[in-house]
Coordinates of N, CA, C and O in Angstrom, one line a residue:
M283 N 10.5 -16.3 43.9 CA 10.9 -14.9 44.2 C 11.3 -14.2 42.9 O 11.0 -13.0 42.6
A284 N 12.0 -14.9 42.0 CA 12.4 -14.5 40.7 C 11.2 -14.1 39.9 O 11.3 -13.0 39.2
C285 N 10.3 -14.9 39.9 CA 9.0 -14.6 39.1 C 8.3 -13.4 39.6 O 7.8 -12.5 38.9
L286 N 8.3 -13.1 40.9 CA 7.7 -12.1 41.5 C 8.5 -10.8 41.2 O 7.8 -9.7 40.8
A287 N 9.7 -10.8 41.2 CA 10.6 -9.7 40.8 C 10.3 -9.4 39.3 O 10.2 -8.2 39.0
L288 N 10.2 -10.3 38.5 CA 10.0 -10.0 37.0 C 8.5 -9.3 36.9 O 8.3 -8.5 36.2
A289 N 7.6 -9.8 37.6 CA 6.3 -9.2 37.5 C 6.2 -7.8 38.1 O 5.6 -6.9 37.4
V290 N 7.0 -7.5 39.1 CA 7.0 -6.2 39.6 C 7.7 -5.2 38.7 O 7.4 -4.2 38.3
A291 N 8.8 -5.8 38.1 CA 9.7 -5.1 37.1 C 8.7 -4.7 36.0 O 8.9 -3.5 35.3
G292 N 7.9 -5.6 35.5 CA 7.0 -5.3 34.3 C 6.0 -4.2 34.6 O 5.5 -3.6 33.6
C293 N 5.7 -3.9 35.9 CA 4.7 -3.0 36.2 C 5.3 -1.8 36.9 O 4.7 -1.0 37.5
S294 N 6.7 -1.5 36.8 CA 7.4 -0.5 37.5 C 7.2 0.9 36.9 O 7.3 1.9 37.6
N295 N 6.5 0.9 35.6 CA 6.2 2.3 35.0 C 5.0 2.8 35.5 O 4.1 1.9 35.9
E296 N 4.8 4.1 35.5 CA 3.6 4.6 36.0 C 2.4 4.4 34.9 O 2.7 4.1 33.8
A297 N 1.2 4.4 35.4 CA 0.1 4.2 34.4 C 0.2 5.3 33.4 O 0.4 6.5 33.6
G298 N 0.0 4.9 32.2 CA 0.0 6.0 31.2 C 1.4 6.3 30.6 O 1.6 7.2 29.8
Y299 N 2.4 5.7 31.2 CA 3.9 5.9 30.8 C 4.0 5.7 29.3 O 4.7 6.6 28.6
E300 N 3.5 4.6 28.7 CA 3.5 4.5 27.3 C 2.1 4.2 26.8 O 1.5 3.4 27.0
L301 N 1.7 5.3 25.9 CA 0.3 5.1 25.4 C 0.2 4.2 24.1 O 1.3 4.0 23.5
D302 N -0.8 3.5 24.1 CA -1.0 2.6 23.0 C -0.8 3.3 21.7 O -1.4 4.4 21.5
G303 N 0.1 2.8 20.8 CA 0.2 3.5 19.3 C -0.8 3.1 18.3 O -0.6 3.5 17.2
G304 N -2.0 2.5 18.8 CA -2.8 2.2 17.7 C -3.0 0.8 17.5 O -3.7 0.2 16.6
S305 N -2.2 -0.2 18.2 CA -2.3 -1.6 17.9 C -3.3 -2.3 18.7 O -3.7 -3.5 18.4
F306 N -3.9 -1.7 19.7 CA -4.9 -2.3 20.4 C -6.0 -2.7 19.5 O -6.7 -1.9 18.8
G307 N -6.6 -3.9 19.7 CA -7.7 -4.4 18.9 C -7.2 -5.1 17.5 O -8.0 -5.7 16.8
N308 N -6.0 -5.0 17.2 CA -5.5 -5.6 16.0 C -5.7 -7.1 15.9 O -6.0 -7.7 14.8
A309 N -5.4 -7.8 17.1 CA -5.6 -9.3 17.0 C -7.1 -9.6 16.8 O -7.2 -10.5 16.0
T310 N -8.0 -8.9 17.4 CA -9.4 -9.2 17.2 C -9.9 -8.8 15.7 O -10.5 -9.7 15.0
F311 N -9.2 -7.8 15.1 CA -9.5 -7.4 13.7 C -9.0 -8.5 12.9 O -9.6 -8.8 11.8
N312 N -7.8 -8.8 13.2 CA -7.2 -9.9 12.3 C -7.9 -11.2 12.3 O -8.2 -11.9 11.4
N313 N -8.4 -11.7 13.5 CA -9.2 -12.8 13.6 C -10.5 -12.8 12.9 O -11.0 -13.6 12.2
Q314 N -11.2 -11.6 12.9 CA -12.3 -11.3 12.2 C -12.1 -11.5 10.7 O -12.9 -12.0 9.9
Q315 N -11.1 -10.9 10.2 CA -10.8 -11.0 8.8 C -10.5 -12.3 8.3 O -10.9 -12.7 7.2
I316 N -9.9 -13.1 9.2 CA -9.6 -14.4 8.9 C -11.0 -15.3 8.8 O -11.2 -16.1 7.8
Q317 N -11.8 -15.1 9.8 CA -12.9 -15.7 9.9 C -13.9 -15.6 8.7 O -14.7 -16.4 8.2
T318 N -14.0 -14.2 8.3 CA -14.9 -13.8 7.2 C -14.3 -14.0 5.8 O -15.1 -14.0 4.8
G319 N -13.0 -14.4 5.8 CA -12.4 -14.7 4.5 C -11.8 -13.5 3.8 O -11.2 -13.6 2.8
A320 N -11.9 -12.4 4.5 CA -11.4 -11.1 3.9 C -9.9 -11.2 3.7 O -9.3 -10.7 3.0
M321 N -9.2 -11.8 4.9 CA -7.8 -11.7 4.9 C -7.2 -12.7 3.7 O -6.3 -12.3 3.0
Q322 N -7.8 -13.8 3.5 CA -7.4 -14.7 2.4 C -7.6 -13.9 1.1 O -6.7 -13.9 0.2
Y323 N -8.7 -13.3 0.8 CA -8.8 -12.6 -0.5 C -8.0 -11.3 -0.7 O -7.6 -11.0 -1.7
T324 N -7.8 -10.6 0.6 CA -6.9 -9.5 0.5 C -5.4 -9.9 0.0 O -4.9 -9.3 -0.8
Q325 N -4.9 -11.1 0.5 CA -3.7 -11.5 0.2 C -3.6 -12.0 -1.3 O -2.7 -11.7 -2.0
L326 N -4.7 -12.6 -1.7 CA -4.8 -13.1 -3.1 C -4.8 -11.9 -4.1 O -4.0 -11.8 -5.1
L327 N -5.6 -10.8 -3.8 CA -5.7 -9.8 -4.6 C -4.3 -9.0 -4.6 O -3.8 -8.5 -5.6
N328 N -3.7 -8.9 -3.4 CA -2.4 -8.3 -3.4 C -1.2 -9.1 -4.2 O -0.4 -8.4 -4.8
D329 N -1.4 -10.4 -4.1 CA -0.5 -11.1 -4.9 C -0.6 -10.8 -6.4 O 0.3 -10.8 -7.2
R330 N -1.9 -10.8 -6.8 CA -2.2 -10.5 -8.3 C -1.9 -9.1 -8.7 O -1.3 -8.9 -9.8
F331 N -2.0 -8.2 -7.8 CA -1.8 -6.8 -8.1 C -0.2 -6.7 -8.2 O 0.1 -6.1 -9.2
A332 N 0.6 -7.4 -7.5 CA 2.0 -7.3 -7.6 C 2.5 -8.1 -8.8 O 3.6 -7.8 -9.4
A333 N 1.7 -9.0 -9.3 CA 2.1 -9.9 -10.4 C 1.9 -9.1 -11.8 O 2.5 -9.3 -12.7
E334 N 0.8 -8.4 -11.7 CA 0.3 -7.7 -12.9 C 0.7 -6.2 -13.1 O 0.7 -5.7 -14.3
V335 N 1.0 -5.6 -12.0 CA 1.3 -4.2 -12.1 C 2.6 -3.8 -11.4 O 2.8 -4.4 -10.2
P336 N 3.5 -3.0 -11.8 CA 4.5 -2.6 -11.0 C 4.0 -1.9 -9.6 O 3.2 -1.0 -9.8
T337 N 4.6 -2.4 -8.5 CA 4.1 -1.8 -7.2 C 5.0 -0.7 -6.6 O 4.7 0.0 -5.6
T338 N 6.2 -0.5 -7.3 CA 7.2 0.2 -6.5 C 7.6 1.3 -7.6 O 7.9 1.2 -8.8
I339 N 7.7 2.6 -7.1 CA 8.4 3.6 -7.9 C 9.6 4.2 -7.1 O 9.6 4.0 -5.9
T340 N 10.4 4.8 -7.8 CA 11.7 5.3 -7.1 C 11.8 6.8 -7.4 O 11.3 7.4 -8.1
F341 N 12.7 7.4 -6.5 CA 12.9 8.8 -6.5 C 14.4 9.3 -6.6 O 15.3 8.5 -6.2
A342 N 14.5 10.5 -7.1 CA 15.9 11.0 -7.1 C 16.3 11.3 -5.6 O 15.5 11.4 -4.7
F343 N 17.6 11.5 -5.4 CA 18.1 11.8 -4.1 C 17.4 13.0 -3.4 O 17.4 14.1 -4.0
D344 N 17.1 12.8 -2.1 CA 16.5 14.0 -1.3 C 15.2 14.5 -2.0 O 15.1 15.8 -2.0
S345 N 14.4 13.8 -2.7 CA 13.4 14.3 -3.6 C 12.0 13.5 -3.4 O 12.2 12.2 -3.2
A346 N 11.0 14.2 -3.5 CA 9.7 13.6 -3.4 C 9.0 13.8 -4.8 O 7.8 13.7 -4.9
V347 N 9.6 14.2 -5.8 CA 9.1 14.6 -7.1 C 9.0 13.4 -7.9 O 9.9 12.5 -8.0
L348 N 7.8 13.2 -8.5 CA 7.5 12.0 -9.4 C 8.0 12.3 -10.8 O 7.7 13.3 -11.5
D349 N 9.0 11.5 -11.2 CA 9.6 11.7 -12.7 C 8.5 10.9 -13.6 O 7.5 10.4 -13.2
A350 N 8.9 10.9 -14.9 CA 8.0 10.4 -15.9 C 7.8 8.9 -15.7 O 6.8 8.3 -15.8
N351 N 8.9 8.2 -15.3 CA 8.7 6.7 -15.1 C 7.8 6.4 -13.9 O 7.0 5.6 -13.9
A352 N 7.9 7.3 -12.8 CA 7.1 7.0 -11.6 C 5.6 7.5 -12.1 O 4.7 6.5 -11.6
Q353 N 5.4 8.4 -12.8 CA 4.0 8.7 -13.1 C 3.5 7.7 -14.0 O 2.3 7.2 -13.8
A354 N 4.2 7.1 -15.0 CA 3.8 6.0 -15.8 C 3.4 4.7 -15.0 O 2.2 4.1 -15.2
V355 N 4.2 4.4 -14.0 CA 3.9 3.3 -13.2 C 2.5 3.5 -12.3 O 1.7 2.6 -12.2
L356 N 2.4 4.8 -11.7 CA 1.3 5.0 -11.0 C 0.0 5.0 -11.8 O -1.0 4.6 -11.3
A357 N 0.1 5.5 -13.1 CA -1.0 5.4 -14.0 C -1.4 4.0 -14.3 O -2.7 3.6 -14.4
R358 N -0.5 3.1 -14.3 CA -0.8 1.7 -14.4 C -1.6 1.1 -13.1 O -2.5 0.3 -13.1
Q359 N -1.0 1.5 -12.1 CA -1.6 1.2 -10.7 C -3.1 1.6 -10.7 O -3.9 0.9 -10.2
A360 N -3.3 3.0 -11.1 CA -4.6 3.4 -11.0 C -5.6 2.8 -11.8 O -6.7 2.5 -11.6
T361 N -5.1 2.3 -13.2 CA -6.0 1.5 -14.0 C -6.4 0.2 -13.3 O -7.6 -0.2 -13.4
W362 N -5.5 -0.4 -12.6 CA -5.9 -1.7 -11.9 C -6.7 -1.4 -10.7 O -7.7 -2.1 -10.5
I363 N -6.4 -0.4 -10.0 CA -7.2 -0.1 -8.9 C -8.6 0.2 -9.1 O -9.6 -0.1 -8.3
R364 N -8.8 1.0 -10.1 CA -10.2 1.4 -10.5 C -11.1 0.3 -10.8 O -12.4 0.4 -10.7
Q365 N -10.6 -0.9 -11.2 CA -11.4 -2.1 -11.3 C -12.0 -2.6 -10.1 O -13.0 -3.4 -10.1
F366 N -11.6 -2.2 -9.0 CA -12.0 -2.7 -7.6 C -12.6 -1.7 -6.7 O -11.8 -1.3 -5.9
P367 N -13.7 -1.1 -6.8 CA -14.2 0.0 -6.0 C -14.3 -0.4 -4.4 O -14.3 0.5 -3.6
E368 N -14.3 -1.8 -4.2 CA -14.5 -2.2 -2.9 C -13.2 -2.5 -2.2 O -13.2 -2.9 -1.0
V369 N -12.1 -2.3 -2.8 CA -10.7 -2.6 -2.2 C -9.9 -1.3 -1.9 O -10.0 -0.3 -2.6
R370 N -9.2 -1.5 -0.8 CA -8.5 -0.3 -0.3 C -7.1 -0.6 -0.5 O -6.6 -1.8 -0.6
F371 N -6.2 0.3 -0.5 CA -4.8 0.4 -0.8 C -4.0 1.1 0.3 O -4.6 2.2 0.7
R372 N -2.8 0.7 0.4 CA -1.8 1.5 1.3 C -0.5 1.8 0.6 O -0.1 0.9 -0.1
V373 N 0.0 3.0 0.9 CA 1.2 3.3 0.2 C 2.2 3.5 1.3 O 2.1 4.4 2.3
Y374 N 3.4 2.9 1.1 CA 4.5 3.0 2.0 C 5.6 3.8 1.5 O 6.2 3.5 0.3
G375 N 6.2 4.7 2.2 CA 7.3 5.5 1.7 C 8.5 5.0 2.4 O 8.6 4.6 3.6
H376 N 9.7 5.0 1.5 CA 11.0 4.6 2.0 C 12.1 5.6 1.6 O 11.9 6.4 0.6
T377 N 13.2 5.6 2.1 CA 14.4 6.3 1.8 C 15.6 5.5 1.8 O 15.6 4.5 2.4
D378 N 16.8 6.1 1.4 CA 18.0 5.4 1.6 C 18.6 5.8 3.0 O 17.9 6.6 3.8
A379 N 19.7 5.5 3.4 CA 20.2 5.7 4.8 C 21.0 7.1 4.9 O 21.5 7.3 5.9
V380 N 21.0 7.9 3.8 CA 21.7 9.1 4.0 C 20.8 10.1 4.6 O 19.7 10.2 4.3
G381 N 21.3 10.8 5.6 CA 20.4 11.7 6.4 C 20.0 11.1 7.8 O 20.2 9.9 8.0
S382 N 19.4 12.0 8.6 CA 19.0 11.4 9.9 C 17.8 10.7 9.9 O 16.9 10.9 9.0
P383 N 17.5 9.8 10.9 CA 16.3 9.0 10.8 C 15.0 9.8 10.8 O 14.0 9.5 10.1
A384 N 15.0 10.9 11.6 CA 13.9 11.8 11.7 C 13.5 12.5 10.3 O 12.4 12.5 9.9
Y385 N 14.6 12.9 9.7 CA 14.6 13.6 8.4 C 14.1 12.6 7.3 O 13.1 12.9 6.5
N386 N 14.6 11.4 7.4 CA 14.2 10.3 6.3 C 12.7 9.9 6.6 O 12.1 9.7 5.6
K387 N 12.3 9.8 7.8 CA 10.8 9.5 8.0 C 9.9 10.5 7.4 O 8.9 10.3 6.8
Q388 N 10.3 11.8 7.6 CA 9.5 12.8 7.0 C 9.6 12.8 5.4 O 8.5 12.9 4.7
L389 N 10.8 12.5 4.9 CA 10.9 12.4 3.5 C 10.2 11.3 2.9 O 9.5 11.3 1.9
G390 N 10.1 10.1 3.6 CA 9.4 9.0 3.1 C 8.0 9.3 3.2 O 7.2 8.8 2.2
L391 N 7.5 10.0 4.1 CA 6.1 10.5 4.1 C 5.7 11.2 3.0 O 4.6 11.3 2.4
R392 N 6.8 12.2 2.7 CA 6.3 13.1 1.4 C 6.3 12.3 0.2 O 5.5 12.6 -0.8
R393 N 7.2 11.4 0.1 CA 7.1 10.4 -1.1 C 5.8 9.8 -1.2 O 5.1 9.6 -2.2
A394 N 5.4 9.2 -0.1 CA 4.1 8.4 -0.2 C 2.9 9.4 -0.4 O 1.9 9.0 -1.2
N395 N 2.9 10.6 0.2 CA 1.9 11.5 -0.1 C 1.9 12.0 -1.6 O 0.8 12.1 -2.2
A396 N 3.0 12.1 -2.3 CA 3.1 12.4 -3.6 C 2.5 11.4 -4.5 O 1.7 11.5 -5.5
A397 N 2.8 9.9 -4.2 CA 2.2 8.9 -4.9 C 0.6 8.9 -4.8 O -0.1 8.7 -5.8
V398 N 0.1 9.1 -3.5 CA -1.2 9.2 -3.3 C -1.9 10.2 -4.0 O -3.0 10.1 -4.7
A399 N -1.3 11.5 -4.0 CA -1.9 12.5 -4.7 C -2.1 12.3 -6.2 O -3.1 12.7 -6.8
Y400 N -1.0 11.6 -6.7 CA -1.1 11.4 -8.3 C -2.1 10.3 -8.5 O -2.8 10.4 -9.5
L401 N -2.3 9.4 -7.6 CA -3.4 8.3 -7.9 C -4.8 8.9 -7.8 O -5.8 8.5 -8.5
T402 N -4.9 9.9 -6.9 CA -6.2 10.7 -6.9 C -6.5 11.5 -8.1 O -7.7 11.5 -8.5
T403 N -5.5 11.9 -8.8 CA -5.8 12.6 -10.0 C -6.2 11.7 -11.2 O -6.6 12.1 -12.3
H404 N -6.1 10.4 -11.0 CA -6.5 9.3 -11.9 C -7.7 8.6 -11.5 O -8.0 7.4 -12.0
G405 N -8.6 9.4 -10.7 CA -9.9 9.0 -10.4 C -10.0 7.9 -9.1 O -11.0 7.1 -9.0
I406 N -8.9 7.8 -8.4 CA -8.9 6.9 -7.3 C -9.4 7.8 -6.0 O -8.8 8.8 -5.7
S407 N -10.4 7.4 -5.4 CA -10.8 8.2 -4.2 C -9.8 8.1 -3.1 O -9.3 7.1 -2.7
R408 N -9.6 9.3 -2.4 CA -8.6 9.4 -1.4 C -9.0 8.5 -0.2 O -8.1 8.0 0.5
S409 N -10.3 8.3 -0.1 CA -10.7 7.4 1.0 C -10.3 6.0 0.9 O -10.4 5.3 2.0
R410 N -9.9 5.5 -0.2 CA -9.7 4.2 -0.4 C -8.0 4.0 -0.3 O -7.6 2.9 -0.3
L411 N -7.3 5.1 -0.2 CA -5.9 5.0 -0.1 C -5.7 5.3 1.4 O -5.2 6.4 1.7
E412 N -5.7 4.2 2.2 CA -5.7 4.5 3.7 C -4.2 4.5 4.1 O -3.3 3.9 3.6
A413 N -4.1 5.2 5.2 CA -2.9 5.0 6.1 C -1.6 5.1 5.3 O -0.8 4.1 5.2
V414 N -1.3 6.3 4.8 CA -0.2 6.5 4.2 C 1.0 6.5 5.3 O 0.9 7.1 6.3
V415 N 1.9 5.5 5.1 CA 2.9 5.2 6.0 C 4.3 5.4 5.6 O 4.7 5.4 4.5
S416 N 5.3 5.9 6.5 CA 6.7 6.1 6.1 C 7.5 5.2 7.0 O 7.5 5.3 8.3
Y417 N 8.3 4.4 6.4 CA 9.4 3.6 6.9 C 10.8 4.2 7.1 O 11.6 3.7 7.5
G418 N 10.8 5.4 6.4 CA 12.2 6.0 6.5 C 13.2 5.2 5.8 O 13.0 4.6 4.8
E419 N 14.3 5.1 6.5 CA 15.4 4.2 6.2 C 15.4 2.8 6.8 O 16.3 2.0 6.4
T420 N 14.3 2.5 7.5 CA 14.5 1.2 8.3 C 14.2 -0.1 7.5 O 14.5 -1.2 8.0
Q421 N 13.7 -0.1 6.2 CA 13.5 -1.2 5.4 C 14.0 -1.1 4.1 O 13.3 -1.0 3.1
P422 N 15.5 -1.1 4.1 CA 16.1 -0.9 2.6 C 15.9 -2.0 1.7 O 15.8 -3.3 2.2
A423 N 15.7 -1.9 0.5 CA 15.6 -2.9 -0.5 C 16.9 -3.5 -0.8 O 17.3 -4.6 -1.0
V424 N 18.1 -2.6 -0.6 CA 19.4 -2.8 -0.7 C 20.1 -2.4 0.5 O 20.2 -1.2 0.7
V425 N 20.8 -3.3 1.3 CA 21.5 -2.9 2.5 C 22.8 -2.2 2.1 O 23.7 -2.7 1.6
T426 N 22.8 -0.8 2.3 CA 24.0 0.1 2.1 C 23.8 1.3 2.9 O 22.7 1.9 3.0
S427 N 25.0 2.0 3.2 CA 24.8 3.4 4.0 C 25.0 4.5 2.8 O 24.9 5.6 3.3
N428 N 25.2 4.0 1.7 CA 25.4 5.0 0.6 C 24.1 5.3 -0.1 O 23.0 4.8 0.2
R429 N 24.2 6.3 -0.9 CA 23.1 6.6 -1.7 C 22.6 5.4 -2.6 O 23.5 4.8 -3.3
E430 N 21.3 5.1 -2.5 CA 20.8 3.9 -3.3 C 19.4 4.2 -3.8 O 18.5 4.3 -3.0
R431 N 19.2 4.4 -5.1 CA 18.0 4.8 -5.7 C 16.8 3.7 -5.4 O 15.7 4.1 -5.1
R432 N 17.3 2.4 -5.4 CA 16.3 1.5 -5.2 C 15.7 1.6 -3.8 O 14.6 1.0 -3.5
N433 N 16.4 2.2 -2.9 CA 15.8 2.4 -1.6 C 14.9 3.6 -1.4 O 14.1 3.6 -0.5
R434 N 15.2 4.5 -2.3 CA 14.3 5.8 -2.3 C 13.0 5.5 -3.1 O 13.0 5.7 -4.4
R435 N 12.0 5.0 -2.4 CA 11.0 4.4 -3.1 C 9.6 4.5 -2.4 O 9.6 4.8 -1.2
T436 N 8.5 4.3 -3.1 CA 7.2 4.0 -2.5 C 6.7 2.6 -2.9 O 7.0 2.2 -4.1
V437 N 5.9 1.9 -2.1 CA 5.4 0.6 -2.4 C 3.9 0.7 -2.2 O 3.5 1.2 -1.2
T438 N 3.1 0.4 -3.2 CA 1.7 0.3 -3.1 C 1.2 -1.2 -2.9 O 1.6 -2.1 -3.6
E439 N 0.4 -1.4 -1.8 CA -0.2 -2.7 -1.6 C -1.7 -2.7 -1.4 O -2.3 -1.7 -0.9
V440 N -2.3 -3.8 -1.6 CA -3.7 -4.0 -1.3 C -3.7 -4.2 0.3 O -3.0 -4.9 0.9
S441 N -4.7 -3.4 0.9 CA -4.7 -3.4 2.4 C -5.9 -4.0 2.9 O -6.0 -4.4 4.3
G442 N -7.0 -4.0 2.2 CA -8.3 -4.6 2.7 C -9.4 -4.2 1.9 O -9.3 -3.9 0.7
F443 N -10.7 -4.2 2.5 CA -11.8 -3.9 1.8 C -12.5 -2.7 2.4 O -12.4 -2.5 3.7
V444 N -13.2 -1.9 1.6 CA -14.0 -0.8 2.1 C -15.3 -1.4 2.8 O -16.0 -2.1 2.3
G445 N -15.2 -1.2 4.2 CA -16.2 -1.9 5.1 C -17.6 -1.7 4.7 O -18.4 -2.7 4.9
R446 N -18.0 -0.6 4.1 CA -19.5 -0.4 3.8 C -19.9 -0.6 2.5 O -21.0 -0.4 2.0
H447 N -19.0 -1.2 1.7 CA -19.3 -1.4 0.2 C -20.3 -2.7 0.2 O -20.1 -3.6 1.0
P448 N -21.5 -2.6 -0.6 CA -22.4 -3.7 -0.6 C -21.8 -5.1 -0.9 O -22.2 -6.0 -0.2
T449 N -20.9 -5.1 -1.6 CA -20.2 -6.5 -1.9 C -19.5 -7.0 -0.8 O -19.6 -8.3 -0.4
V450 N -18.9 -6.1 -0.1 CA -18.1 -6.6 1.1 C -19.2 -7.0 2.2 O -18.9 -7.9 3.0
M451 N -20.1 -6.1 2.4 CA -21.1 -6.4 3.4 C -21.8 -7.7 3.3 O -22.1 -8.3 4.2
D452 N -21.9 -8.0 2.1 CA -22.6 -9.3 1.7 C -21.7 -10.6 1.8 O -22.1 -11.6 1.6
G453 N -20.3 -10.2 1.9 CA -19.4 -11.4 2.0 C -19.2 -11.9 0.6 O -18.8 -13.0 0.6
K454 N -19.4 -11.2 -0.4 CA -19.3 -11.8 -1.8 C -17.9 -11.6 -2.4 O -17.6 -11.0 -3.4
Y455 N -16.9 -11.9 -1.6 CA -15.5 -11.8 -2.0 C -15.2 -12.6 -3.3 O -14.4 -12.2 -4.1
A456 N -15.9 -13.7 -3.4 CA -15.7 -14.6 -4.8 C -16.0 -13.7 -6.0 O -15.3 -13.9 -6.9
Q457 N -17.0 -12.8 -5.9 CA -17.4 -12.0 -7.0 C -16.1 -11.0 -7.3 O -16.0 -10.8 -8.5
I458 N -15.5 -10.6 -6.3 CA -14.4 -9.6 -6.6 C -13.2 -10.4 -7.3 O -12.7 -9.9 -8.3
I459 N -12.9 -11.6 -6.8 CA -11.9 -12.4 -7.3 C -12.3 -12.8 -8.8 O -11.5 -12.8 -9.8
Y460 N -13.5 -13.2 -9.1 CA -14.1 -13.6 -10.4 C -13.9 -12.4 -11.4 O -13.4 -12.5 -12.5
R461 N -14.2 -11.3 -11.0 CA -14.2 -10.0 -11.8 C -12.6 -9.7 -12.1 O -12.3 -9.4 -13.2
D462 N -11.8 -10.0 -11.1 CA -10.3 -9.9 -11.4 C -9.9 -10.8 -12.5 O -9.1 -10.4 -13.4
Y463 N -10.2 -12.0 -12.5 CA -9.8 -13.0 -13.4 C -10.3 -12.6 -14.9 O -9.8 -12.7 -15.9
I464 N -11.7 -12.1 -14.9 CA -12.2 -11.7 -16.3 C -11.5 -10.6 -16.8 O -11.2 -10.5 -18.0
T465 N -11.2 -9.6 -15.9 CA -10.6 -8.5 -16.4 C -9.1 -8.7 -16.9 O -8.6 -8.2 -17.8
S466 N -8.5 -9.7 -16.2 CA -7.1 -10.0 -16.6 C -7.1 -10.8 -17.9 O -6.0 -10.8 -18.5
A467 N -8.1 -11.1 -18.3 CA -8.2 -11.8 -19.7 C -8.3 -10.9 -20.8 O -8.3 -11.3 -21.9
Q468 N -8.4 -9.6 -20.4 CA -8.5 -8.6 -21.6 C -7.2 -8.8 -22.4 O -6.1 -9.1 -21.9
S469 N -7.4 -8.3 -23.7 CA -6.1 -8.5 -24.6 C -5.2 -7.2 -24.2 O -5.5 -6.3 -23.7
E470 N -3.9 -7.6 -24.7 CA -2.8 -6.6 -24.3 C -3.1 -5.4 -25.0 O -2.8 -4.3 -24.5
T471 N -3.9 -5.4 -26.2 CA -4.1 -4.3 -27.0 C -5.0 -3.4 -26.2 O -5.0 -2.1 -26.2
T472 N -6.1 -3.9 -25.6 CA -7.0 -3.1 -24.8 C -6.4 -2.5 -23.6 O -6.5 -1.3 -23.4
L473 N -5.6 -3.3 -22.9 CA -4.8 -2.6 -21.8 C -4.0 -1.5 -22.2 O -3.9 -0.6 -21.5
T474 N -3.2 -1.7 -23.2 CA -2.3 -0.7 -23.8 C -3.0 0.6 -24.1 O -2.6 1.7 -23.9
G475 N -4.2 0.4 -24.7 CA -5.0 1.5 -25.0 C -5.4 2.4 -23.9 O -5.5 3.6 -23.9
I476 N -5.9 1.6 -22.8 CA -6.2 2.2 -21.6 C -5.2 3.0 -21.0 O -5.3 4.2 -20.6
Q477 N -3.9 2.3 -21.0 CA -2.8 3.0 -20.4 C -2.4 4.3 -21.2 O -2.0 5.3 -20.6
A478 N -2.5 4.2 -22.5 CA -2.3 5.4 -23.3 C -3.1 6.5 -23.0 O -2.7 7.7 -22.9
E479 N -4.4 6.1 -22.8 CA -5.4 7.3 -22.5 C -5.1 8.0 -21.2 O -5.2 9.2 -20.9
L480 N -4.7 7.0 -20.2 CA -4.3 7.7 -18.9 C -3.1 8.6 -19.0 O -3.1 9.7 -18.4
L481 N -2.2 8.2 -19.8 CA -1.0 9.0 -19.9 C -1.3 10.3 -20.6 O -0.5 11.3 -20.4
E482 N -2.2 10.4 -21.4 CA -2.6 11.6 -22.1 C -3.3 12.5 -21.3 O -3.4 13.7 -21.5
D483 N -3.9 12.0 -20.2 CA -4.7 12.9 -19.3 C -3.8 13.9 -18.6 O -2.7 13.7 -18.3

């Protein structure tokens, strides 16, 4: 009887009471990525991206304006991202805990959009910067209810591969990783020169 009561309780809402928020099919997609190797290489590229380039920028209180430091970091991200035309990226926006959750979600989205807009001015196609997401105040870097700059941030991550890119369609993920290693062997002087050119643009 107890099991029957639980089953009935689980079906007590009307059909359509809660619409799926977009997670339908995620399990299948995840399995497909693992089977094809895309998931493994996505994680590998994301780890290298985080090791070689700052992935986080921060903001002034109640602001989505990019200061000089944020612009310099995004320019470095753009240099790295341009090396991999078959790779997609996602930008997550965050806030501190000051303000209402609804306001902070919007503020986080404005920050993520500001970062994406800046990346596009450095030659990154908007179609490769998928799913700009705002976590608002829900994932603090530092747990506090006060103003905290480290919580007012965006984070850029590798999210996957461009589905119709020839390299990806042929499953040649090893070529992507190999190119990454070759590029990372460039001298510091060469990379500094590239970054200087970007900052002058």
